[in-house]
Amino acid sequence: MKLTVVGGGSTYTPELIDGFARLRDTLPITELVLVDPAADRLELVGGLARRIFAKQDHAGRIATTTDLDAGVEGADAVLLQLRVGGQAARQQDETWPLECGCVGQETTGAGGLAKALRTVPVVLDIAERVRRTNPDAWIIDFTNPVGIVTRALLQAGHKAVGLCNVAIGFQRKFAALLGVAPSEVHLDHVGLNHLTWERAVRLGGPEGENVLPRLLAEHGDAVADDLRLPRPVLDRLGVVPSYYLRYFYAHDEVVRELGTKPSRAAEVAAMEKELLDLYGDPALDEKPALLAKRGGAFYSEAAVDLAASLLGGGGSPYQVVNTYNNGTLPFLPDDAVIETQAAVGAHGAAPLPVAPVDPLYAGLIANVTAYEDLALEAALRGGRDRVFKALLAHPLVGQYAYADGLTDRLIAHNREHLAWA
């Protein structure tokens, strides 16, 4: 089995490598190719990857290349984890929206739109090259904004499934609080990528007992602290929102906070420099503890589980993924991409039935889906007016003066990545 990781020079990659090594019975990789245009980073990450495999007695071969076409040739699955523009572009995404009084964040709001505009054309080009070399290969998208990128891939006819680590993070957190194995926890996870709610926590499977009320009663303070939301908000909602919902539920508070401290991008850039220095140590043969602070917790387990199921292996029968709605949420178009529990196998991902969604959540889901429609149109066709309309539609913007100012800033900061600008 051959897997290719595009963006293999990422500092995330050793987390993925560690999962491939530990879970080799689930996903028996014989060849792993790391592809990245940054040859210097690729050499450091690739060296550590080989040492991790060797320490854990994994017989698979690890190759590195800057040649995308060579790297994806013959791959059974291609995992995308790229960041167009690097941390420098992320730094901009997190700062210029604040000039207009809006949240600066790399996956939602104006910053998220900027990332989508930079990313979608690049991902579609990669996917076309994968299709030319191996049309049967699965594409697993971990590249943000996952919902928009996955929708672009699916609309272009690619065999693609989107993946995020939010759900598996909740699963592991809840399992630890409840004192059960993670495999026992099944989430009623509904919404869009980075816009989801856990409406039930069931033990044993989709039909199991819902222990969310007990979880909130006994551990609500711990859950609220993780989300940085007041405990009474969780008690009133009776659900657990994704931590990204804080950008919506406490927008002005978040904007004030962001204006008083270094950006997350600046923190990550400093961390990445330290990680790359560690990766260059020939004595290091395991992922360093610092990597846990980089983000992407449980990313490797989620990726292994999904790849194993898509390739006919021993993955979990139900997984939270990003895929076409196809009537699952009746208030959305069939071709909207939702994040939900799905039955996953060699056929792809088929969403499980979802109970009716409360208007409190359905309204926001529908609003952001409309924004994603416009964002994808802007990413595919370009143009200032399309960017403006997408920003105006986003609930974190929503005023024409803000949308105008943000449009000018977005184009100015991203001109080198926008062919039409």
Tab-separated table of N, CA and C in Angstrom, residues 49-201:
chain	number	residue	atom	x	y	z
A	49	ALA	N	11.238	11.102	10.221
A	49	ALA	CA	10.225	10.093	9.891
A	49	ALA	C	10.862	8.707	9.763
A	50	ARG	N	11.991	8.627	9.100
A	50	ARG	CA	12.663	7.326	8.935
A	50	ARG	C	13.138	6.782	10.278
A	51	ARG	N	13.606	7.676	11.142
A	51	ARG	CA	14.068	7.221	12.467
A	51	ARG	C	12.902	6.728	13.317
A	52	ILE	N	11.745	7.383	13.201
A	52	ILE	CA	10.563	6.923	13.943
A	52	ILE	C	10.148	5.540	13.471
A	53	PHE	N	10.098	5.352	12.154
A	53	PHE	CA	9.753	4.030	11.620
A	53	PHE	C	10.757	2.974	12.095
A	54	ALA	N	12.037	3.308	12.053
A	54	ALA	CA	13.061	2.346	12.448
A	54	ALA	C	12.937	1.982	13.922
A	55	LYS	N	12.706	2.980	14.770
A	55	LYS	CA	12.598	2.699	16.200
A	55	LYS	C	11.423	1.787	16.502
A	56	GLN	N	10.331	1.953	15.753
A	56	GLN	CA	9.133	1.155	16.000
A	56	GLN	C	9.051	-0.064	15.085
A	57	ASP	N	10.186	-0.391	14.453
A	57	ASP	CA	10.293	-1.610	13.639
A	57	ASP	C	9.246	-1.678	12.528
A	58	HIS	N	8.961	-0.538	11.919
A	58	HIS	CA	8.052	-0.516	10.777
A	58	HIS	C	8.872	-0.782	9.516
A	59	ALA	N	8.441	-1.749	8.738
A	59	ALA	CA	9.207	-2.161	7.556
A	59	ALA	C	8.955	-1.289	6.336
A	60	GLY	N	8.019	-0.357	6.427
A	60	GLY	CA	7.686	0.469	5.275
A	60	GLY	C	8.824	1.395	4.869
A	61	ARG	N	8.867	1.697	3.575
A	61	ARG	CA	9.887	2.592	3.022
A	61	ARG	C	9.345	4.017	3.008
A	62	ILE	N	10.175	4.970	3.428
A	62	ILE	CA	9.801	6.384	3.391
A	62	ILE	C	10.674	7.094	2.370
A	63	ALA	N	10.017	7.759	1.414
A	63	ALA	CA	10.726	8.532	0.393
A	63	ALA	C	10.299	9.986	0.490
A	64	THR	N	11.163	10.876	0.061
A	64	THR	CA	10.837	12.301	0.018
A	64	THR	C	11.132	12.822	-1.377
A	65	THR	N	10.330	13.790	-1.811
A	65	THR	CA	10.535	14.377	-3.131
A	65	THR	C	9.884	15.749	-3.211
A	66	THR	N	10.459	16.606	-4.040
A	66	THR	CA	9.833	17.891	-4.357
A	66	THR	C	9.013	17.798	-5.636
A	67	ASP	N	9.026	16.634	-6.278
A	67	ASP	CA	8.333	16.414	-7.554
A	67	ASP	C	6.952	15.820	-7.269
A	68	LEU	N	5.924	16.636	-7.379
A	68	LEU	CA	4.572	16.202	-7.048
A	68	LEU	C	4.142	15.024	-7.913
A	69	ASP	N	4.336	15.105	-9.214
A	69	ASP	CA	3.867	14.041	-10.108
A	69	ASP	C	4.523	12.707	-9.772
A	70	ALA	N	5.804	12.723	-9.480
A	70	ALA	CA	6.492	11.486	-9.109
A	70	ALA	C	5.990	10.980	-7.764
A	71	GLY	N	5.711	11.900	-6.851
A	71	GLY	CA	5.287	11.503	-5.513
A	71	GLY	C	3.922	10.858	-5.463
A	72	VAL	N	2.996	11.300	-6.315
A	72	VAL	CA	1.627	10.774	-6.258
A	72	VAL	C	1.420	9.583	-7.189
A	73	GLU	N	2.375	9.315	-8.057
A	73	GLU	CA	2.199	8.226	-9.021
A	73	GLU	C	2.035	6.888	-8.298
A	74	GLY	N	0.939	6.197	-8.617
A	74	GLY	CA	0.689	4.883	-8.039
A	74	GLY	C	0.193	4.884	-6.610
A	75	ALA	N	-0.087	6.065	-6.055
A	75	ALA	CA	-0.545	6.128	-4.666
A	75	ALA	C	-1.972	5.596	-4.545
A	76	ASP	N	-2.227	4.854	-3.483
A	76	ASP	CA	-3.589	4.395	-3.192
A	76	ASP	C	-4.411	5.499	-2.540
A	77	ALA	N	-3.735	6.361	-1.783
A	77	ALA	CA	-4.407	7.505	-1.160
A	77	ALA	C	-3.413	8.643	-1.057
A	78	VAL	N	-3.913	9.869	-1.213
A	78	VAL	CA	-3.096	11.072	-1.115
A	78	VAL	C	-3.700	11.957	-0.041
A	79	LEU	N	-2.906	12.287	0.962
A	79	LEU	CA	-3.369	13.142	2.058
A	79	LEU	C	-2.842	14.550	1.835
A	80	LEU	N	-3.742	15.530	1.852
A	80	LEU	CA	-3.380	16.927	1.610
A	80	LEU	C	-3.326	17.685	2.926
A	81	GLN	N	-2.165	18.271	3.226
A	81	GLN	CA	-2.022	19.071	4.447
A	81	GLN	C	-1.150	20.289	4.158
A	82	LEU	N	-1.526	21.041	3.139
A	82	LEU	CA	-0.684	22.147	2.706
A	82	LEU	C	-1.186	23.488	3.229
A	83	ARG	N	-0.284	24.436	3.248
A	83	ARG	CA	-0.609	25.806	3.670
A	83	ARG	C	-0.021	26.765	2.636
A	84	VAL	N	-0.850	27.242	1.720
A	84	VAL	CA	-0.379	28.141	0.666
A	84	VAL	C	-0.009	29.487	1.293
A	85	GLY	N	1.226	29.892	1.095
A	85	GLY	CA	1.697	31.147	1.679
A	85	GLY	C	2.374	30.983	3.018
A	86	GLY	N	2.307	29.788	3.583
A	86	GLY	CA	2.999	29.503	4.832
A	86	GLY	C	2.484	30.299	6.010
A	87	GLN	N	3.287	30.315	7.074
A	87	GLN	CA	2.883	31.025	8.292
A	87	GLN	C	2.824	32.540	8.079
A	88	ALA	N	3.548	33.051	7.097
A	88	ALA	CA	3.488	34.495	6.822
A	88	ALA	C	2.087	34.893	6.382
A	89	ALA	N	1.473	34.070	5.515
A	89	ALA	CA	0.099	34.359	5.087
A	89	ALA	C	-0.865	34.199	6.255
A	90	ARG	N	-0.638	33.198	7.097
A	90	ARG	CA	-1.500	33.027	8.275
A	90	ARG	C	-1.412	34.251	9.185
A	91	GLN	N	-0.214	34.776	9.372
A	91	GLN	CA	-0.042	35.966	10.199
A	91	GLN	C	-0.910	37.106	9.675
A	92	GLN	N	-0.946	37.266	8.356
A	92	GLN	CA	-1.791	38.315	7.778
A	92	GLN	C	-3.272	38.018	7.996
A	93	ASP	N	-3.672	36.765	7.774
A	93	ASP	CA	-5.080	36.395	7.949
A	93	ASP	C	-5.582	36.716	9.358
A	94	GLU	N	-4.685	36.643	10.330
A	94	GLU	CA	-5.079	36.830	11.720
A	94	GLU	C	-4.977	38.277	12.188
A	95	THR	N	-4.451	39.173	11.337
A	95	THR	CA	-4.233	40.546	11.796
A	95	THR	C	-5.048	41.595	11.044
A	96	TRP	N	-5.037	41.571	9.690
A	96	TRP	CA	-5.721	42.661	8.994
A	96	TRP	C	-7.233	42.701	9.232
A	97	PRO	N	-7.947	41.572	9.473
A	97	PRO	CA	-9.379	41.716	9.787
A	97	PRO	C	-9.635	42.522	11.059
A	98	LEU	N	-8.680	42.498	12.004
A	98	LEU	CA	-8.859	43.260	13.243
A	98	LEU	C	-8.922	44.761	12.980
A	99	GLU	N	-8.308	45.201	11.875
A	99	GLU	CA	-8.337	46.622	11.534
A	99	GLU	C	-9.759	47.101	11.260
A	100	CYS	N	-10.646	46.166	10.901
A	100	CYS	CA	-12.047	46.511	10.648
A	100	CYS	C	-12.955	46.100	11.806
A	101	GLY	N	-12.356	45.683	12.915
A	101	GLY	CA	-13.159	45.280	14.061
A	101	GLY	C	-13.755	43.892	13.946
A	102	CYS	N	-13.171	43.036	13.082
A	102	CYS	CA	-13.671	41.681	12.884
A	102	CYS	C	-12.623	40.661	13.343
A	103	VAL	N	-13.097	39.482	13.667
A	103	VAL	CA	-12.202	38.423	14.117
A	103	VAL	C	-11.156	38.122	13.055
A	104	GLY	N	-9.907	37.991	13.498
A	104	GLY	CA	-8.840	37.552	12.616
A	104	GLY	C	-8.508	36.100	12.920
A	105	GLN	N	-8.870	35.209	12.020
A	105	GLN	CA	-8.678	33.774	12.257
A	105	GLN	C	-8.460	33.096	10.916
A	106	GLU	N	-7.657	32.043	10.890
A	106	GLU	CA	-7.222	31.497	9.603
A	106	GLU	C	-8.230	30.591	8.919
A	107	THR	N	-9.315	30.204	9.577
A	107	THR	CA	-10.253	29.278	8.933
A	107	THR	C	-11.678	29.803	8.847
A	108	THR	N	-11.972	30.902	9.510
A	108	THR	CA	-13.321	31.432	9.453
A	108	THR	C	-13.272	32.952	9.314
A	109	GLY	N	-14.389	33.555	8.967
A	109	GLY	CA	-14.407	34.992	8.764
A	109	GLY	C	-13.561	35.396	7.569
A	110	ALA	N	-13.087	36.652	7.599
A	110	ALA	CA	-12.349	37.193	6.457
A	110	ALA	C	-11.034	36.459	6.236
A	111	GLY	N	-10.339	36.109	7.315
A	111	GLY	CA	-9.088	35.367	7.169
A	111	GLY	C	-9.307	34.000	6.559
A	112	GLY	N	-10.394	33.354	6.944
A	112	GLY	CA	-10.719	32.058	6.367
A	112	GLY	C	-11.017	32.149	4.880
A	113	LEU	N	-11.688	33.241	4.476
A	113	LEU	CA	-11.950	33.433	3.049
A	113	LEU	C	-10.638	33.628	2.294
A	114	ALA	N	-9.734	34.423	2.853
A	114	ALA	CA	-8.446	34.627	2.196
A	114	ALA	C	-7.726	33.296	1.991
A	115	LYS	N	-7.766	32.452	3.009
A	115	LYS	CA	-7.103	31.154	2.880
A	115	LYS	C	-7.782	30.304	1.814
A	116	ALA	N	-9.101	30.344	1.747
A	116	ALA	CA	-9.820	29.583	0.717
A	116	ALA	C	-9.435	30.058	-0.679
A	117	LEU	N	-9.335	31.360	-0.865
A	117	LEU	CA	-8.998	31.894	-2.188
A	117	LEU	C	-7.594	31.477	-2.616
A	118	ARG	N	-6.672	31.435	-1.663
A	118	ARG	CA	-5.304	31.006	-1.989
A	118	ARG	C	-5.235	29.506	-2.252
A	119	THR	N	-6.050	28.744	-1.532
A	119	THR	CA	-5.866	27.303	-1.453
A	119	THR	C	-6.607	26.517	-2.518
A	120	VAL	N	-7.850	26.863	-2.804
A	120	VAL	CA	-8.676	26.052	-3.700
A	120	VAL	C	-8.018	25.822	-5.062
A	121	PRO	N	-7.525	26.857	-5.752
A	121	PRO	CA	-6.904	26.582	-7.067
A	121	PRO	C	-5.704	25.647	-6.972
A	122	VAL	N	-4.906	25.774	-5.926
A	122	VAL	CA	-3.728	24.919	-5.769
A	122	VAL	C	-4.141	23.474	-5.531
A	123	VAL	N	-5.124	23.270	-4.654
A	123	VAL	CA	-5.590	21.916	-4.362
A	123	VAL	C	-6.198	21.268	-5.594
A	124	LEU	N	-6.970	22.022	-6.366
A	124	LEU	CA	-7.575	21.445	-7.568
A	124	LEU	C	-6.516	21.056	-8.595
A	125	ASP	N	-5.464	21.827	-8.682
A	125	ASP	CA	-4.370	21.459	-9.593
A	125	ASP	C	-3.702	20.163	-9.128
A	126	ILE	N	-3.455	20.046	-7.838
A	126	ILE	CA	-2.865	18.817	-7.295
A	126	ILE	C	-3.776	17.627	-7.580
A	127	ALA	N	-5.074	17.810	-7.332
A	127	ALA	CA	-6.025	16.704	-7.525
A	127	ALA	C	-6.072	16.251	-8.982
A	128	GLU	N	-5.999	17.187	-9.911
A	128	GLU	CA	-5.997	16.814	-11.329
A	128	GLU	C	-4.760	15.991	-11.665
A	129	ARG	N	-3.650	16.338	-11.078
A	129	ARG	CA	-2.417	15.590	-11.331
A	129	ARG	C	-2.480	14.202	-10.695
A	130	VAL	N	-3.138	14.094	-9.551
A	130	VAL	CA	-3.369	12.771	-8.954
A	130	VAL	C	-4.243	11.936	-9.876
A	131	ARG	N	-5.298	12.551	-10.404
A	131	ARG	CA	-6.237	11.822	-11.260
A	131	ARG	C	-5.549	11.333	-12.542
A	132	ARG	N	-4.623	12.121	-13.058
A	132	ARG	CA	-3.918	11.697	-14.274
A	132	ARG	C	-3.041	10.478	-14.024
A	133	THR	N	-2.424	10.417	-12.844
A	133	THR	CA	-1.508	9.306	-12.569
A	133	THR	C	-2.236	8.092	-11.998
A	134	ASN	N	-3.288	8.321	-11.232
A	134	ASN	CA	-4.029	7.213	-10.629
A	134	ASN	C	-5.451	7.662	-10.318
A	135	PRO	N	-6.378	7.494	-11.257
A	135	PRO	CA	-7.751	7.975	-11.060
A	135	PRO	C	-8.497	7.256	-9.943
A	136	ASP	N	-7.993	6.130	-9.467
A	136	ASP	CA	-8.662	5.397	-8.398
A	136	ASP	C	-8.198	5.809	-7.006
A	137	ALA	N	-7.228	6.685	-6.931
A	137	ALA	CA	-6.698	7.083	-5.624
A	137	ALA	C	-7.719	7.912	-4.848
A	138	TRP	N	-7.770	7.697	-3.547
A	138	TRP	CA	-8.584	8.531	-2.667
A	138	TRP	C	-7.785	9.767	-2.274
A	139	ILE	N	-8.470	10.896	-2.183
A	139	ILE	CA	-7.860	12.120	-1.672
A	139	ILE	C	-8.479	12.413	-0.310
A	140	ILE	N	-7.634	12.492	0.705
A	140	ILE	CA	-8.074	12.825	2.056
A	140	ILE	C	-7.616	14.247	2.330
A	141	ASP	N	-8.576	15.147	2.511
A	141	ASP	CA	-8.237	16.562	2.663
A	141	ASP	C	-8.232	16.958	4.125
A	142	PHE	N	-7.064	17.353	4.609
A	142	PHE	CA	-6.922	17.917	5.948
A	142	PHE	C	-6.577	19.402	5.855
A	143	THR	N	-6.620	19.941	4.630
A	143	THR	CA	-6.239	21.330	4.389
A	143	THR	C	-7.420	22.253	4.641
A	144	ASN	N	-7.207	23.258	5.491
A	144	ASN	CA	-8.267	24.215	5.809
A	144	ASN	C	-8.404	25.286	4.724
A	145	PRO	N	-9.609	25.879	4.590
A	145	PRO	CA	-10.852	25.510	5.262
A	145	PRO	C	-11.428	24.217	4.665
A	146	VAL	N	-11.479	23.160	5.493
A	146	VAL	CA	-11.756	21.813	5.005
A	146	VAL	C	-13.081	21.724	4.261
A	147	GLY	N	-14.124	22.352	4.760
A	147	GLY	CA	-15.427	22.251	4.109
A	147	GLY	C	-15.418	22.795	2.690
A	148	ILE	N	-14.852	23.986	2.516
A	148	ILE	CA	-14.817	24.608	1.194
A	148	ILE	C	-13.888	23.840	0.261
A	149	VAL	N	-12.724	23.431	0.760
A	149	VAL	CA	-11.772	22.704	-0.080
A	149	VAL	C	-12.347	21.351	-0.498
A	150	THR	N	-12.981	20.640	0.426
A	150	THR	CA	-13.579	19.351	0.098
A	150	THR	C	-14.699	19.511	-0.924
A	151	ARG	N	-15.494	20.549	-0.778
A	151	ARG	CA	-16.563	20.785	-1.742
A	151	ARG	C	-15.997	21.052	-3.133
A	152	ALA	N	-14.908	21.821	-3.206
A	152	ALA	CA	-14.269	22.074	-4.493
A	152	ALA	C	-13.811	20.763	-5.128
A	153	LEU	N	-13.229	19.880	-4.324
A	153	LEU	CA	-12.762	18.595	-4.833
A	153	LEU	C	-13.915	17.727	-5.325
A	154	LEU	N	-14.970	17.640	-4.539
A	154	LEU	CA	-16.107	16.802	-4.915
A	154	LEU	C	-16.807	17.338	-6.157
A	155	GLN	N	-16.972	18.649	-6.252
A	155	GLN	CA	-17.638	19.225	-7.420
A	155	GLN	C	-16.826	19.006	-8.697
A	156	ALA	N	-15.526	18.844	-8.546
A	156	ALA	CA	-14.675	18.577	-9.711
A	156	ALA	C	-14.590	17.083	-10.014
A	157	GLY	N	-15.341	16.280	-9.275
A	157	GLY	CA	-15.425	14.855	-9.571
A	157	GLY	C	-14.345	13.988	-8.963
A	158	HIS	N	-13.641	14.491	-7.961
A	158	HIS	CA	-12.572	13.716	-7.357
A	158	HIS	C	-13.103	12.809	-6.245
A	159	LYS	N	-12.407	11.700	-6.026
A	159	LYS	CA	-12.731	10.784	-4.928
A	159	LYS	C	-12.124	11.372	-3.658
A	160	ALA	N	-12.910	12.178	-2.949
A	160	ALA	CA	-12.359	12.948	-1.841
A	160	ALA	C	-13.254	12.875	-0.612
A	161	VAL	N	-12.611	12.894	0.542
A	161	VAL	CA	-13.282	12.987	1.831
A	161	VAL	C	-12.495	13.992	2.668
A	162	GLY	N	-13.202	14.870	3.355
A	162	GLY	CA	-12.546	15.856	4.211
A	162	GLY	C	-12.444	15.355	5.640
A	163	LEU	N	-11.382	15.785	6.333
A	163	LEU	CA	-11.114	15.301	7.681
A	163	LEU	C	-10.693	16.455	8.572
A	164	CYS	N	-11.204	16.451	9.814
A	164	CYS	CA	-10.844	17.445	10.817
A	164	CYS	C	-10.642	16.713	12.134
A	165	ASN	N	-9.832	17.266	13.024
A	165	ASN	CA	-9.562	16.574	14.285
A	165	ASN	C	-10.430	17.064	15.438
A	166	VAL	N	-11.401	17.951	15.185
A	166	VAL	CA	-12.254	18.450	16.267
A	166	VAL	C	-13.058	17.318	16.892
A	167	ALA	N	-13.699	16.510	16.060
A	167	ALA	CA	-14.572	15.457	16.596
A	167	ALA	C	-13.780	14.418	17.379
A	168	ILE	N	-12.646	13.968	16.847
A	168	ILE	CA	-11.876	12.961	17.571
A	168	ILE	C	-11.316	13.543	18.862
A	169	GLY	N	-11.040	14.854	18.861
A	169	GLY	CA	-10.607	15.496	20.094
A	169	GLY	C	-11.687	15.446	21.159
A	170	PHE	N	-12.935	15.735	20.777
A	170	PHE	CA	-14.046	15.632	21.716
A	170	PHE	C	-14.241	14.183	22.162
A	171	GLN	N	-14.166	13.256	21.226
A	171	GLN	CA	-14.345	11.852	21.572
A	171	GLN	C	-13.350	11.426	22.647
A	172	ARG	N	-12.076	11.780	22.452
A	172	ARG	CA	-11.049	11.394	23.415
A	172	ARG	C	-11.239	12.118	24.751
A	173	LYS	N	-11.604	13.384	24.705
A	173	LYS	CA	-11.839	14.141	25.936
A	173	LYS	C	-13.004	13.549	26.722
A	174	PHE	N	-14.102	13.286	26.048
A	174	PHE	CA	-15.274	12.744	26.732
A	174	PHE	C	-14.996	11.346	27.281
A	175	ALA	N	-14.282	10.538	26.512
A	175	ALA	CA	-13.956	9.185	26.968
A	175	ALA	C	-13.145	9.237	28.254
A	176	ALA	N	-12.174	10.161	28.307
A	176	ALA	CA	-11.351	10.287	29.513
A	176	ALA	C	-12.189	10.729	30.708
A	177	LEU	N	-13.096	11.671	30.494
A	177	LEU	CA	-13.942	12.151	31.587
A	177	LEU	C	-14.888	11.061	32.082
A	178	LEU	N	-15.354	10.221	31.154
A	178	LEU	CA	-16.312	9.175	31.502
A	178	LEU	C	-15.638	7.880	31.956
A	179	GLY	N	-14.320	7.783	31.747
A	179	GLY	CA	-13.608	6.580	32.139
A	179	GLY	C	-13.909	5.378	31.265
A	180	VAL	N	-14.109	5.615	29.948
A	180	VAL	CA	-14.384	4.524	29.018
A	180	VAL	C	-13.387	4.592	27.865
A	181	ALA	N	-13.325	3.531	27.078
A	181	ALA	CA	-12.460	3.527	25.900
A	181	ALA	C	-13.024	4.472	24.843
A	182	PRO	N	-12.166	5.179	24.096
A	182	PRO	CA	-12.664	6.081	23.049
A	182	PRO	C	-13.590	5.393	22.051
A	183	SER	N	-13.317	4.135	21.750
A	183	SER	CA	-14.155	3.421	20.782
A	183	SER	C	-15.589	3.248	21.260
A	184	GLU	N	-15.821	3.433	22.557
A	184	GLU	CA	-17.172	3.312	23.110
A	184	GLU	C	-17.996	4.578	22.915
A	185	VAL	N	-17.335	5.682	22.573
A	185	VAL	CA	-18.008	6.985	22.499
A	185	VAL	C	-18.408	7.290	21.063
A	186	HIS	N	-19.705	7.477	20.846
A	186	HIS	CA	-20.242	7.837	19.534
A	186	HIS	C	-20.896	9.212	19.664
A	187	LEU	N	-20.471	10.146	18.829
A	187	LEU	CA	-20.955	11.526	18.921
A	187	LEU	C	-22.103	11.789	17.957
A	188	ASP	N	-23.118	12.496	18.435
A	188	ASP	CA	-24.128	13.078	17.544
A	188	ASP	C	-23.587	14.451	17.158
A	189	HIS	N	-22.761	14.445	16.130
A	189	HIS	CA	-21.965	15.595	15.713
A	189	HIS	C	-22.622	16.181	14.473
A	190	VAL	N	-23.065	17.430	14.531
A	190	VAL	CA	-23.832	17.986	13.426
A	190	VAL	C	-23.336	19.379	13.087
A	191	GLY	N	-23.311	19.687	11.783
A	191	GLY	CA	-22.966	21.032	11.349
A	191	GLY	C	-22.039	21.024	10.154
A	192	LEU	N	-21.210	22.057	10.073
A	192	LEU	CA	-20.218	22.230	9.023
A	192	LEU	C	-18.836	22.196	9.658
A	193	ASN	N	-17.815	22.066	8.832
A	193	ASN	CA	-16.470	22.101	9.376
A	193	ASN	C	-16.244	23.380	10.168
A	194	HIS	N	-15.748	23.240	11.390
A	194	HIS	CA	-15.499	24.341	12.309
A	194	HIS	C	-16.778	25.095	12.681
A	195	LEU	N	-17.914	24.432	12.555
A	195	LEU	CA	-19.193	25.016	12.969
A	195	LEU	C	-20.103	23.842	13.365
A	196	THR	N	-19.767	23.192	14.472
A	196	THR	CA	-20.465	21.963	14.840
A	196	THR	C	-20.867	21.971	16.310
A	197	TRP	N	-21.822	21.109	16.597
A	197	TRP	CA	-22.309	20.915	17.962
A	197	TRP	C	-22.395	19.421	18.252
A	198	GLU	N	-22.044	19.043	19.489
A	198	GLU	CA	-22.247	17.666	19.945
A	198	GLU	C	-23.580	17.645	20.687
A	199	ARG	N	-24.594	17.068	20.045
A	199	ARG	CA	-25.940	17.086	20.626
A	199	ARG	C	-26.202	15.884	21.519
A	200	ALA	N	-25.397	14.847	21.367
A	200	ALA	CA	-25.518	13.659	22.210
A	200	ALA	C	-24.163	12.972	22.249
A	201	VAL	N	-23.912	12.295	23.342
A	201	VAL	CA	-22.720	11.466	23.492
A	201	VAL	C	-23.225	10.079	23.872
